[in-house]
Amino acid sequence: MYYANKKTVEDLDVAGKRVLVRCDFNVPIVEGQITDDLRIRESLKTIKYLIQKNAKIIMCSHFGRPTKVAPEFSLALVVKRVEKIIGCPVKLAKDSIGADAKALVENIKEGELVLLENLRFQKEETENSPEFAKKLASLADFFVNDAFGAAHRAHASTVGVCKFLPSAIGYLMQKELDTISQAINSPKRPLVSILGGAKVSDKIGVIHSLLNKVNTVILGGGMAYTFAKANGFEIGTSICEEDKLDLAHDIMKQAQEKNVKLLLPTDYVVATGFRNDAEFKTVPVSQIPPDYMGMDIGPQTANTFSKAIRESAGGTVIWNGPLGVCEFPNFAKGTKQLAQTISETDMISIIGGGDAAAAVTQMNLSEKITHISTGGGSCLHLLEGMELPAVAAISIK
Ligand code: ADP
Ligand code: MG
């Protein structure tokens, strides 16, 4: 097990004690509305457990990437949804380690909940400042980390705080680690990975690592054009990383040597600009016009990819990154077709957070997916075989 020697929340004697819980309430917001509350819903199990054990619960989270204190980054935008999902009132502190947080924590009773204001209002959070971590820790008797989405970052509230308090991982963190590490390290085969998203450079380490583990790799999204160019095709104005052409070659060679089936798009939907209303058409990979950019996989490719998924029934699929610019409806068809096929195929399916997860949720297919991860970056870390600093920092049993 990934965290075999680490304490989990049930190893702490929390009754009557102050417990600082690092949650990941960094939910997507459009025009003031939460568009996906999966991260809040998934944190419920740990919170419920702590309430039931009569702990005094101090939740904390980051929210967006603020450069200064600003209302659009306040957890005030999130706290009502947290209350609704947990079904209890939550007091929001005006700061994270300041006078208001201290006052609320001072008076907190058993079973009550306080939420500290956005940790990233202090730059010390991402700097992993020991002073900040110490002040945060001084609010509580125990620390529970349930923020899988932030576990790949060594910040004050994920790693730093563990120096100052007995710590444990929460139920959400356990579920993520169990499901993802099982799928990658002892999967039901065949194991297929789908990789998309914008850039090859984001996922180089992951591709290399996956080549030693999977039976099939399906590549789409923006990164596929670097591979198309490496194969000698003209790719118009498509996104491309010129300095990764050799790497793309090397990946294709390695796949062959390791007997991994590597599927690349054979046709594309190309457009005159990076906009939903840009003029578009479908062309084979050999005929991308000079003034067009690739925005989605074409229908032939979507069918080939779907067939590969269906042929892997009974196995496992791990998907990270959309196959096209799926935030624009005109270029979401490939991503949607694959999501549909996966939901109809009997297999263990894991979606590694972010944009691909949003597409699946929008299509109301979440129920048919085995696991939608709350952390894209952390999921990639695990796929790459890397340690998560936030888990490494937790107390030993
Ligand atoms: P995820 O969040 O699912 O892990 P990434 O963040 O790596 O995925 O990538 C998502 C981004 O990839 C989306 O914003 C999308 O616009 C972009 N993308 C996908 N296909 C293309 C493409 N053909 N050209 C440019 N960008 C693309
Ligand atoms: Mg993303």
Short mmCIF file of C-alpha atoms and ligand atoms in Angstrom, two decimals:
data_model
loop_
_atom_site.label_atom_id
_atom_site.label_comp_id
_atom_site.label_asym_id
_atom_site.label_seq_id
_atom_site.Cartn_x
_atom_site.Cartn_y
_atom_site.Cartn_z
CA MET A 1 0.00 0.00 0.00
CA TYR A 2 1.23 3.47 -0.89
CA TYR A 3 0.91 4.88 2.63
CA ALA A 4 1.35 1.61 4.57
CA ASN A 5 3.26 3.07 7.52
CA LYS A 6 1.40 6.37 7.74
CA LYS A 7 -1.22 7.28 10.30
CA THR A 8 -4.77 7.61 9.09
CA VAL A 9 -7.51 9.64 10.77
CA GLU A 10 -8.72 6.62 12.73
CA ASP A 11 -5.29 6.35 14.41
CA LEU A 12 -5.79 9.68 16.18
CA ASP A 13 -7.65 10.04 19.45
CA VAL A 14 -9.55 13.16 18.46
CA ALA A 15 -12.38 13.28 21.02
CA GLY A 16 -12.64 16.79 22.45
CA LYS A 17 -9.47 17.85 20.59
CA ARG A 18 -8.88 20.59 18.04
CA VAL A 19 -8.22 19.04 14.65
CA LEU A 20 -6.85 21.09 11.76
CA VAL A 21 -8.13 19.52 8.53
CA ARG A 22 -6.45 20.48 5.26
CA CYS A 23 -9.27 20.27 2.72
CA ASP A 24 -9.19 21.05 -0.95
CA PHE A 25 -12.09 23.43 -1.47
CA ASN A 26 -10.45 24.90 -4.56
CA VAL A 27 -13.54 24.38 -6.70
CA PRO A 28 -14.08 25.87 -10.17
CA ILE A 29 -16.20 29.04 -10.15
CA VAL A 30 -17.75 30.78 -13.15
CA GLU A 31 -19.42 34.16 -12.59
CA GLY A 32 -19.67 33.56 -8.84
CA GLN A 33 -21.27 30.11 -9.23
CA ILE A 34 -19.57 26.84 -8.29
CA THR A 35 -19.60 24.70 -11.43
CA ASP A 36 -18.39 21.45 -9.83
CA ASP A 37 -18.47 20.68 -6.10
CA LEU A 38 -16.92 17.18 -6.25
CA ARG A 39 -14.03 18.25 -4.02
CA ILE A 40 -16.40 19.43 -1.30
CA ARG A 41 -18.63 16.36 -1.53
CA GLU A 42 -15.63 14.02 -1.32
CA SER A 43 -14.34 15.70 1.85
CA LEU A 44 -17.57 14.91 3.69
CA LYS A 45 -16.54 11.48 4.98
CA THR A 46 -13.62 12.73 7.06
CA ILE A 47 -15.56 15.71 8.41
CA LYS A 48 -18.55 13.51 9.35
CA TYR A 49 -16.21 11.12 11.16
CA LEU A 50 -14.63 13.96 13.13
CA ILE A 51 -18.04 15.40 14.06
CA GLN A 52 -19.15 11.99 15.25
CA LYS A 53 -15.98 11.68 17.36
CA ASN A 54 -16.72 15.05 19.04
CA ALA A 55 -13.65 16.74 17.64
CA LYS A 56 -13.38 20.51 17.28
CA ILE A 57 -12.91 20.92 13.57
CA ILE A 58 -10.79 23.62 11.98
CA MET A 59 -10.89 23.33 8.21
CA CYS A 60 -8.45 25.13 5.92
CA SER A 61 -7.93 25.33 2.17
CA HIS A 62 -6.41 27.34 -0.62
CA PHE A 63 -8.67 28.87 -3.27
CA GLY A 64 -7.34 29.97 -6.65
CA ARG A 65 -4.04 31.74 -7.09
CA PRO A 66 -4.44 35.15 -5.43
CA THR A 67 -1.54 37.60 -5.48
CA LYS A 68 -3.20 39.74 -2.80
CA VAL A 69 -6.23 39.61 -0.50
CA ALA A 70 -9.24 39.99 -2.82
CA PRO A 71 -12.95 39.12 -2.47
CA GLU A 72 -12.96 36.97 -5.61
CA PHE A 73 -10.53 34.63 -3.85
CA SER A 74 -12.36 34.54 -0.53
CA LEU A 75 -13.68 31.23 0.76
CA ALA A 76 -16.87 33.20 1.45
CA LEU A 77 -17.77 32.08 -2.10
CA VAL A 78 -17.54 28.45 -1.03
CA VAL A 79 -18.57 28.28 2.63
CA LYS A 80 -22.34 28.11 1.95
CA ARG A 81 -21.90 25.06 -0.25
CA VAL A 82 -19.69 23.49 2.42
CA GLU A 83 -22.43 24.05 5.02
CA LYS A 84 -25.07 22.62 2.71
CA ILE A 85 -23.08 19.48 1.94
CA ILE A 86 -21.96 18.83 5.52
CA GLY A 87 -25.36 19.83 6.87
CA CYS A 88 -23.95 21.93 9.74
CA PRO A 89 -23.17 25.61 10.22
CA VAL A 90 -19.57 26.61 9.51
CA LYS A 91 -17.96 29.77 10.88
CA LEU A 92 -15.67 31.43 8.35
CA ALA A 93 -12.68 33.21 9.87
CA LYS A 94 -11.62 36.51 8.32
CA ASP A 95 -8.01 35.32 8.20
CA SER A 96 -6.04 32.08 8.48
CA ILE A 97 -3.58 32.63 11.32
CA GLY A 98 -4.63 36.11 12.49
CA ALA A 99 -6.67 37.48 15.37
CA ASP A 100 -10.05 36.42 13.95
CA ALA A 101 -8.99 32.80 13.37
CA LYS A 102 -7.50 32.65 16.88
CA ALA A 103 -10.67 34.04 18.46
CA LEU A 104 -12.94 31.57 16.64
CA VAL A 105 -10.70 28.63 17.45
CA GLU A 106 -10.47 29.69 21.09
CA ASN A 107 -14.21 29.41 21.52
CA ILE A 108 -14.88 26.39 19.35
CA LYS A 109 -16.94 23.60 20.95
CA GLU A 110 -17.01 19.86 20.34
CA GLY A 111 -18.58 19.00 17.00
CA GLU A 112 -18.34 22.61 15.78
CA LEU A 113 -16.71 23.70 12.54
CA VAL A 114 -14.55 26.67 11.66
CA LEU A 115 -13.16 27.37 8.19
CA LEU A 116 -10.02 29.48 7.97
CA GLU A 117 -9.82 32.07 5.17
CA ASN A 118 -7.85 31.28 1.98
CA LEU A 119 -4.38 30.10 3.01
CA ARG A 120 -2.87 31.64 -0.10
CA PHE A 121 -3.76 35.16 1.05
CA GLN A 122 -0.39 34.74 2.75
CA LYS A 123 2.50 34.13 0.36
CA GLU A 124 4.16 32.19 3.20
CA GLU A 125 1.77 29.33 2.42
CA THR A 126 3.26 28.43 -0.98
CA GLU A 127 6.76 29.34 0.25
CA ASN A 128 6.33 26.61 2.86
CA SER A 129 7.44 29.08 5.52
CA PRO A 130 8.18 27.32 8.84
CA GLU A 131 6.90 30.34 10.83
CA PHE A 132 3.57 30.27 8.99
CA ALA A 133 3.31 26.49 9.41
CA LYS A 134 4.04 26.82 13.12
CA LYS A 135 1.35 29.46 13.62
CA LEU A 136 -1.15 27.37 11.70
CA ALA A 137 -0.26 24.33 13.79
CA SER A 138 -0.62 26.31 17.03
CA LEU A 139 -4.38 26.50 16.37
CA ALA A 140 -4.82 22.73 16.84
CA ASP A 141 -3.82 19.50 18.61
CA PHE A 142 -3.84 17.28 15.51
CA PHE A 143 -3.50 17.67 11.76
CA VAL A 144 -5.43 15.66 9.17
CA ASN A 145 -4.59 16.05 5.51
CA ASP A 146 -7.46 15.27 3.13
CA ALA A 147 -6.40 17.61 0.32
CA PHE A 148 -5.34 15.14 -2.36
CA GLY A 149 -5.50 17.90 -4.98
CA ALA A 150 -2.71 19.78 -3.18
CA ALA A 151 -0.66 16.74 -2.10
CA HIS A 152 1.95 17.14 -4.85
CA ARG A 153 2.95 20.54 -3.51
CA ALA A 154 5.18 21.08 -0.49
CA HIS A 155 3.39 24.02 1.08
CA ALA A 156 3.09 25.18 4.70
CA SER A 157 -0.39 23.69 5.11
CA THR A 158 0.46 20.36 3.45
CA VAL A 159 4.07 19.60 4.46
CA GLY A 160 5.30 22.33 6.83
CA VAL A 161 2.56 21.88 9.42
CA CYS A 162 3.43 18.18 9.90
CA LYS A 163 6.64 19.19 11.71
CA PHE A 164 4.60 20.75 14.50
CA LEU A 165 1.63 18.41 15.02
CA PRO A 166 0.85 14.68 15.14
CA SER A 167 -0.65 14.08 11.69
CA ALA A 168 -2.72 11.62 9.69
CA ILE A 169 -4.32 11.28 6.27
CA GLY A 170 -8.09 11.51 5.81
CA TYR A 171 -10.53 9.22 4.01
CA LEU A 172 -10.50 11.11 0.70
CA MET A 173 -6.72 10.97 0.54
CA GLN A 174 -6.83 7.23 1.32
CA LYS A 175 -9.40 6.55 -1.37
CA GLU A 176 -7.42 8.45 -4.00
CA LEU A 177 -4.13 6.74 -3.10
CA ASP A 178 -5.71 3.28 -2.93
CA THR A 179 -7.58 3.55 -6.22
CA ILE A 180 -4.88 5.17 -8.31
CA SER A 181 -1.93 3.17 -7.02
CA GLN A 182 -3.87 -0.09 -7.41
CA ALA A 183 -4.79 0.80 -11.01
CA ILE A 184 -1.23 1.61 -11.91
CA ASN A 185 0.70 -0.99 -9.91
CA SER A 186 -1.52 -4.07 -9.97
CA PRO A 187 -4.15 -3.34 -12.58
CA LYS A 188 -6.77 -5.54 -14.09
CA ARG A 189 -5.42 -5.84 -17.60
CA PRO A 190 -5.39 -4.74 -20.32
CA LEU A 191 -4.32 -1.37 -18.96
CA VAL A 192 -4.98 1.56 -21.28
CA SER A 193 -3.93 5.10 -20.67
CA ILE A 194 -5.41 8.07 -22.51
CA LEU A 195 -3.29 11.18 -22.48
CA GLY A 196 -4.39 14.54 -23.82
CA GLY A 197 -4.29 18.13 -22.71
CA ALA A 198 -2.22 20.99 -23.95
CA LYS A 199 1.46 20.17 -23.75
CA VAL A 200 3.83 17.23 -24.09
CA SER A 201 6.19 18.87 -21.64
CA ASP A 202 3.59 18.60 -18.84
CA LYS A 203 3.43 14.85 -19.25
CA ILE A 204 6.86 13.63 -20.44
CA GLY A 205 7.70 11.92 -17.17
CA VAL A 206 4.29 10.33 -17.08
CA ILE A 207 4.53 8.96 -20.62
CA HIS A 208 7.95 7.43 -19.94
CA SER A 209 6.78 5.84 -16.74
CA LEU A 210 3.53 4.56 -18.29
CA LEU A 211 5.40 2.86 -21.15
CA ASN A 212 6.71 0.38 -18.56
CA LYS A 213 3.24 -0.37 -17.24
CA VAL A 214 0.49 -0.11 -19.82
CA ASN A 215 -0.61 -2.24 -22.75
CA THR A 216 -1.96 0.67 -24.80
CA VAL A 217 -1.37 4.43 -24.85
CA ILE A 218 -3.87 6.67 -26.61
CA LEU A 219 -2.53 10.14 -27.37
CA GLY A 220 -4.64 13.14 -28.32
CA GLY A 221 -5.16 16.78 -27.44
CA GLY A 222 -2.59 19.49 -28.07
CA MET A 223 0.37 17.21 -27.48
CA ALA A 224 -0.47 14.99 -30.45
CA TYR A 225 0.68 17.65 -32.94
CA THR A 226 4.26 17.42 -31.72
CA PHE A 227 4.08 13.71 -32.52
CA ALA A 228 2.46 14.40 -35.92
CA LYS A 229 5.27 16.81 -36.76
CA ALA A 230 7.88 14.32 -35.57
CA ASN A 231 6.33 11.87 -38.04
CA GLY A 232 6.91 14.37 -40.86
CA PHE A 233 3.43 15.89 -41.24
CA GLU A 234 2.72 19.59 -41.72
CA ILE A 235 0.61 20.76 -38.78
CA GLY A 236 -0.36 24.32 -39.79
CA THR A 237 -0.68 26.64 -36.80
CA SER A 238 -1.36 23.81 -34.32
CA ILE A 239 0.26 23.94 -30.91
CA CYS A 240 3.70 22.29 -31.14
CA GLU A 241 6.81 22.01 -29.00
CA GLU A 242 9.68 22.10 -31.50
CA ASP A 243 12.21 21.17 -28.82
CA LYS A 244 10.31 17.96 -28.06
CA LEU A 245 10.38 16.41 -31.56
CA ASP A 246 13.30 14.11 -30.69
CA LEU A 247 11.59 13.14 -27.50
CA ALA A 248 8.42 12.27 -29.43
CA HIS A 249 10.53 10.04 -31.70
CA ASP A 250 12.13 8.41 -28.70
CA ILE A 251 8.72 7.74 -27.11
CA MET A 252 7.44 6.12 -30.31
CA LYS A 253 10.58 3.96 -30.53
CA GLN A 254 10.34 2.92 -26.89
CA ALA A 255 6.68 1.99 -27.28
CA GLN A 256 7.65 -0.33 -30.13
CA GLU A 257 10.49 -1.91 -28.15
CA LYS A 258 8.28 -2.43 -25.11
CA ASN A 259 5.46 -3.83 -27.17
CA VAL A 260 3.09 -1.07 -26.08
CA LYS A 261 0.40 -0.16 -28.59
CA LEU A 262 0.69 3.61 -29.17
CA LEU A 263 -2.33 5.12 -30.91
CA LEU A 264 -2.04 8.56 -32.52
CA PRO A 265 -4.80 10.49 -34.31
CA THR A 266 -5.19 9.86 -38.04
CA ASP A 267 -7.58 12.75 -38.66
CA TYR A 268 -8.29 16.08 -37.04
CA VAL A 269 -10.86 18.82 -36.73
CA VAL A 270 -8.93 21.95 -37.68
CA ALA A 271 -10.03 25.57 -37.34
CA THR A 272 -9.03 29.06 -38.45
CA GLY A 273 -8.55 30.28 -34.88
CA PHE A 274 -8.61 29.34 -31.19
CA ARG A 275 -12.30 30.19 -30.77
CA ASN A 276 -15.52 28.22 -30.60
CA ASP A 277 -16.96 30.16 -33.55
CA ALA A 278 -13.90 29.75 -35.79
CA GLU A 279 -14.56 28.14 -39.17
CA PHE A 280 -13.63 24.45 -39.00
CA LYS A 281 -13.36 21.25 -41.07
CA THR A 282 -12.15 17.67 -40.76
CA VAL A 283 -8.93 16.61 -42.51
CA PRO A 284 -6.58 13.61 -42.45
CA VAL A 285 -3.34 14.15 -40.51
CA SER A 286 -1.50 14.40 -43.87
CA GLN A 287 -3.61 17.38 -45.00
CA ILE A 288 -3.65 20.03 -42.27
CA PRO A 289 -3.69 23.35 -44.21
CA PRO A 290 -0.97 25.92 -43.32
CA ASP A 291 -3.43 28.48 -41.88
CA TYR A 292 -5.47 26.04 -39.75
CA MET A 293 -4.88 24.73 -36.25
CA GLY A 294 -5.79 21.33 -34.84
CA MET A 295 -8.57 21.64 -32.25
CA ASP A 296 -9.95 18.11 -31.83
CA ILE A 297 -9.45 14.55 -32.98
CA GLY A 298 -11.49 13.70 -36.09
CA PRO A 299 -14.36 11.17 -36.28
CA GLN A 300 -12.20 8.39 -37.74
CA THR A 301 -9.74 8.76 -34.85
CA ALA A 302 -12.55 8.90 -32.29
CA ASN A 303 -13.85 5.60 -33.70
CA THR A 304 -10.41 3.97 -33.63
CA PHE A 305 -9.84 5.13 -30.05
CA SER A 306 -13.32 3.95 -29.01
CA LYS A 307 -12.66 0.55 -30.56
CA ALA A 308 -9.40 0.26 -28.59
CA ILE A 309 -11.34 1.00 -25.40
CA ARG A 310 -14.04 -1.56 -26.18
CA GLU A 311 -11.36 -4.16 -26.93
CA SER A 312 -9.97 -3.52 -23.45
CA ALA A 313 -13.25 -4.44 -21.72
CA GLY A 314 -12.62 -6.17 -18.41
CA GLY A 315 -9.44 -4.13 -17.95
CA THR A 316 -8.57 -0.66 -16.73
CA VAL A 317 -8.43 2.78 -18.31
CA ILE A 318 -6.68 5.80 -16.81
CA TRP A 319 -7.45 9.10 -18.53
CA ASN A 320 -5.67 12.40 -18.09
CA GLY A 321 -6.31 15.43 -20.28
CA PRO A 322 -9.00 16.09 -22.93
CA LEU A 323 -8.54 15.01 -26.55
CA GLY A 324 -9.39 18.42 -27.94
CA VAL A 325 -10.19 21.95 -26.83
CA CYS A 326 -13.25 20.62 -25.03
CA GLU A 327 -14.14 23.88 -23.30
CA PHE A 328 -15.37 24.96 -26.78
CA PRO A 329 -18.46 22.84 -27.66
CA ASN A 330 -17.51 22.64 -31.36
CA PHE A 331 -14.25 20.93 -30.42
CA ALA A 332 -15.46 18.68 -27.61
CA LYS A 333 -16.84 15.87 -29.77
CA GLY A 334 -13.79 13.59 -29.58
CA THR A 335 -13.51 13.93 -25.82
CA LYS A 336 -17.25 13.32 -25.45
CA GLN A 337 -17.28 10.23 -27.65
CA LEU A 338 -14.47 8.68 -25.62
CA ALA A 339 -16.24 9.55 -22.36
CA GLN A 340 -19.39 7.90 -23.70
CA THR A 341 -17.52 4.76 -24.79
CA ILE A 342 -15.75 4.42 -21.45
CA SER A 343 -19.04 4.79 -19.59
CA GLU A 344 -20.55 1.99 -21.70
CA THR A 345 -17.60 -0.40 -21.41
CA ASP A 346 -17.27 -2.76 -18.50
CA MET A 347 -13.91 -1.74 -17.08
CA ILE A 348 -12.28 0.05 -14.19
CA SER A 349 -12.15 3.69 -15.24
CA ILE A 350 -10.15 6.44 -13.60
CA ILE A 351 -10.25 10.04 -14.69
CA GLY A 352 -7.36 12.11 -13.46
CA GLY A 353 -9.06 15.35 -12.63
CA GLY A 354 -9.26 18.67 -14.40
CA ASP A 355 -10.73 19.23 -17.82
CA ALA A 356 -11.50 15.63 -18.78
CA ALA A 357 -13.37 15.19 -15.49
CA ALA A 358 -15.37 18.35 -16.17
CA ALA A 359 -16.41 16.94 -19.59
CA VAL A 360 -17.60 13.68 -18.01
CA THR A 361 -19.51 15.51 -15.27
CA GLN A 362 -21.18 17.81 -17.80
CA MET A 363 -22.38 14.76 -19.71
CA ASN A 364 -23.84 13.29 -16.50
CA LEU A 365 -21.66 10.22 -16.85
CA SER A 366 -19.90 10.49 -13.46
CA GLU A 367 -21.92 7.62 -12.00
CA LYS A 368 -20.58 5.27 -14.64
CA ILE A 369 -16.94 6.10 -13.94
CA THR A 370 -15.17 4.09 -11.24
CA HIS A 371 -13.18 7.02 -9.90
CA ILE A 372 -12.99 10.69 -10.77
CA SER A 373 -9.93 12.06 -9.06
CA THR A 374 -10.07 15.36 -7.19
CA GLY A 375 -6.44 16.05 -8.09
CA GLY A 376 -5.06 16.19 -11.64
CA GLY A 377 -1.49 17.10 -10.66
CA SER A 378 -1.31 14.63 -7.78
CA CYS A 379 -2.74 11.91 -10.00
CA LEU A 380 -0.01 12.57 -12.59
CA HIS A 381 2.59 12.38 -9.81
CA LEU A 382 1.33 8.92 -8.84
CA LEU A 383 1.24 7.77 -12.47
CA GLU A 384 4.83 8.89 -12.78
CA GLY A 385 5.76 6.81 -9.74
CA MET A 386 6.73 9.86 -7.72
CA GLU A 387 6.25 10.38 -4.03
CA LEU A 388 3.63 12.89 -2.88
CA PRO A 389 5.39 15.26 -0.45
CA ALA A 390 2.23 15.80 1.61
CA VAL A 391 1.86 12.07 2.22
CA ALA A 392 5.57 11.60 2.91
CA ALA A 393 5.34 14.24 5.66
CA ILE A 394 2.57 12.47 7.64
CA SER A 395 3.39 10.83 11.00
CA ILE A 396 4.52 7.20 11.01
CA LYS A 397 2.20 4.71 12.72
P1 ADP B 1 -6.46 18.12 -17.45
O1 ADP B 1 -6.89 19.36 -16.71
O2 ADP B 1 -7.64 17.25 -17.81
O3 ADP B 1 -5.36 17.39 -16.77
P2 ADP B 1 -4.69 19.72 -19.09
O4 ADP B 1 -4.85 20.84 -18.10
O5 ADP B 1 -3.39 19.07 -19.22
O6 ADP B 1 -5.84 18.62 -18.85
O7 ADP B 1 -5.07 20.25 -20.52
C1 ADP B 1 -6.29 20.86 -20.76
C2 ADP B 1 -6.15 21.89 -21.82
O8 ADP B 1 -5.67 21.33 -23.03
C3 ADP B 1 -7.47 22.51 -22.15
O9 ADP B 1 -7.51 23.84 -21.68
C4 ADP B 1 -7.51 22.47 -23.68
O10 ADP B 1 -7.88 23.71 -24.24
C5 ADP B 1 -6.10 22.14 -24.06
N1 ADP B 1 -6.08 21.48 -25.36
C6 ADP B 1 -6.63 20.30 -25.70
N2 ADP B 1 -6.48 20.06 -27.02
C7 ADP B 1 -5.84 21.13 -27.54
C8 ADP B 1 -5.41 21.51 -28.84
N3 ADP B 1 -5.64 20.71 -29.88
N4 ADP B 1 -4.79 22.68 -29.00
C9 ADP B 1 -4.59 23.49 -27.94
N5 ADP B 1 -4.95 23.20 -26.68
C10 ADP B 1 -5.57 22.04 -26.48
MG MG B 2 -6.12 21.37 -16.44
#
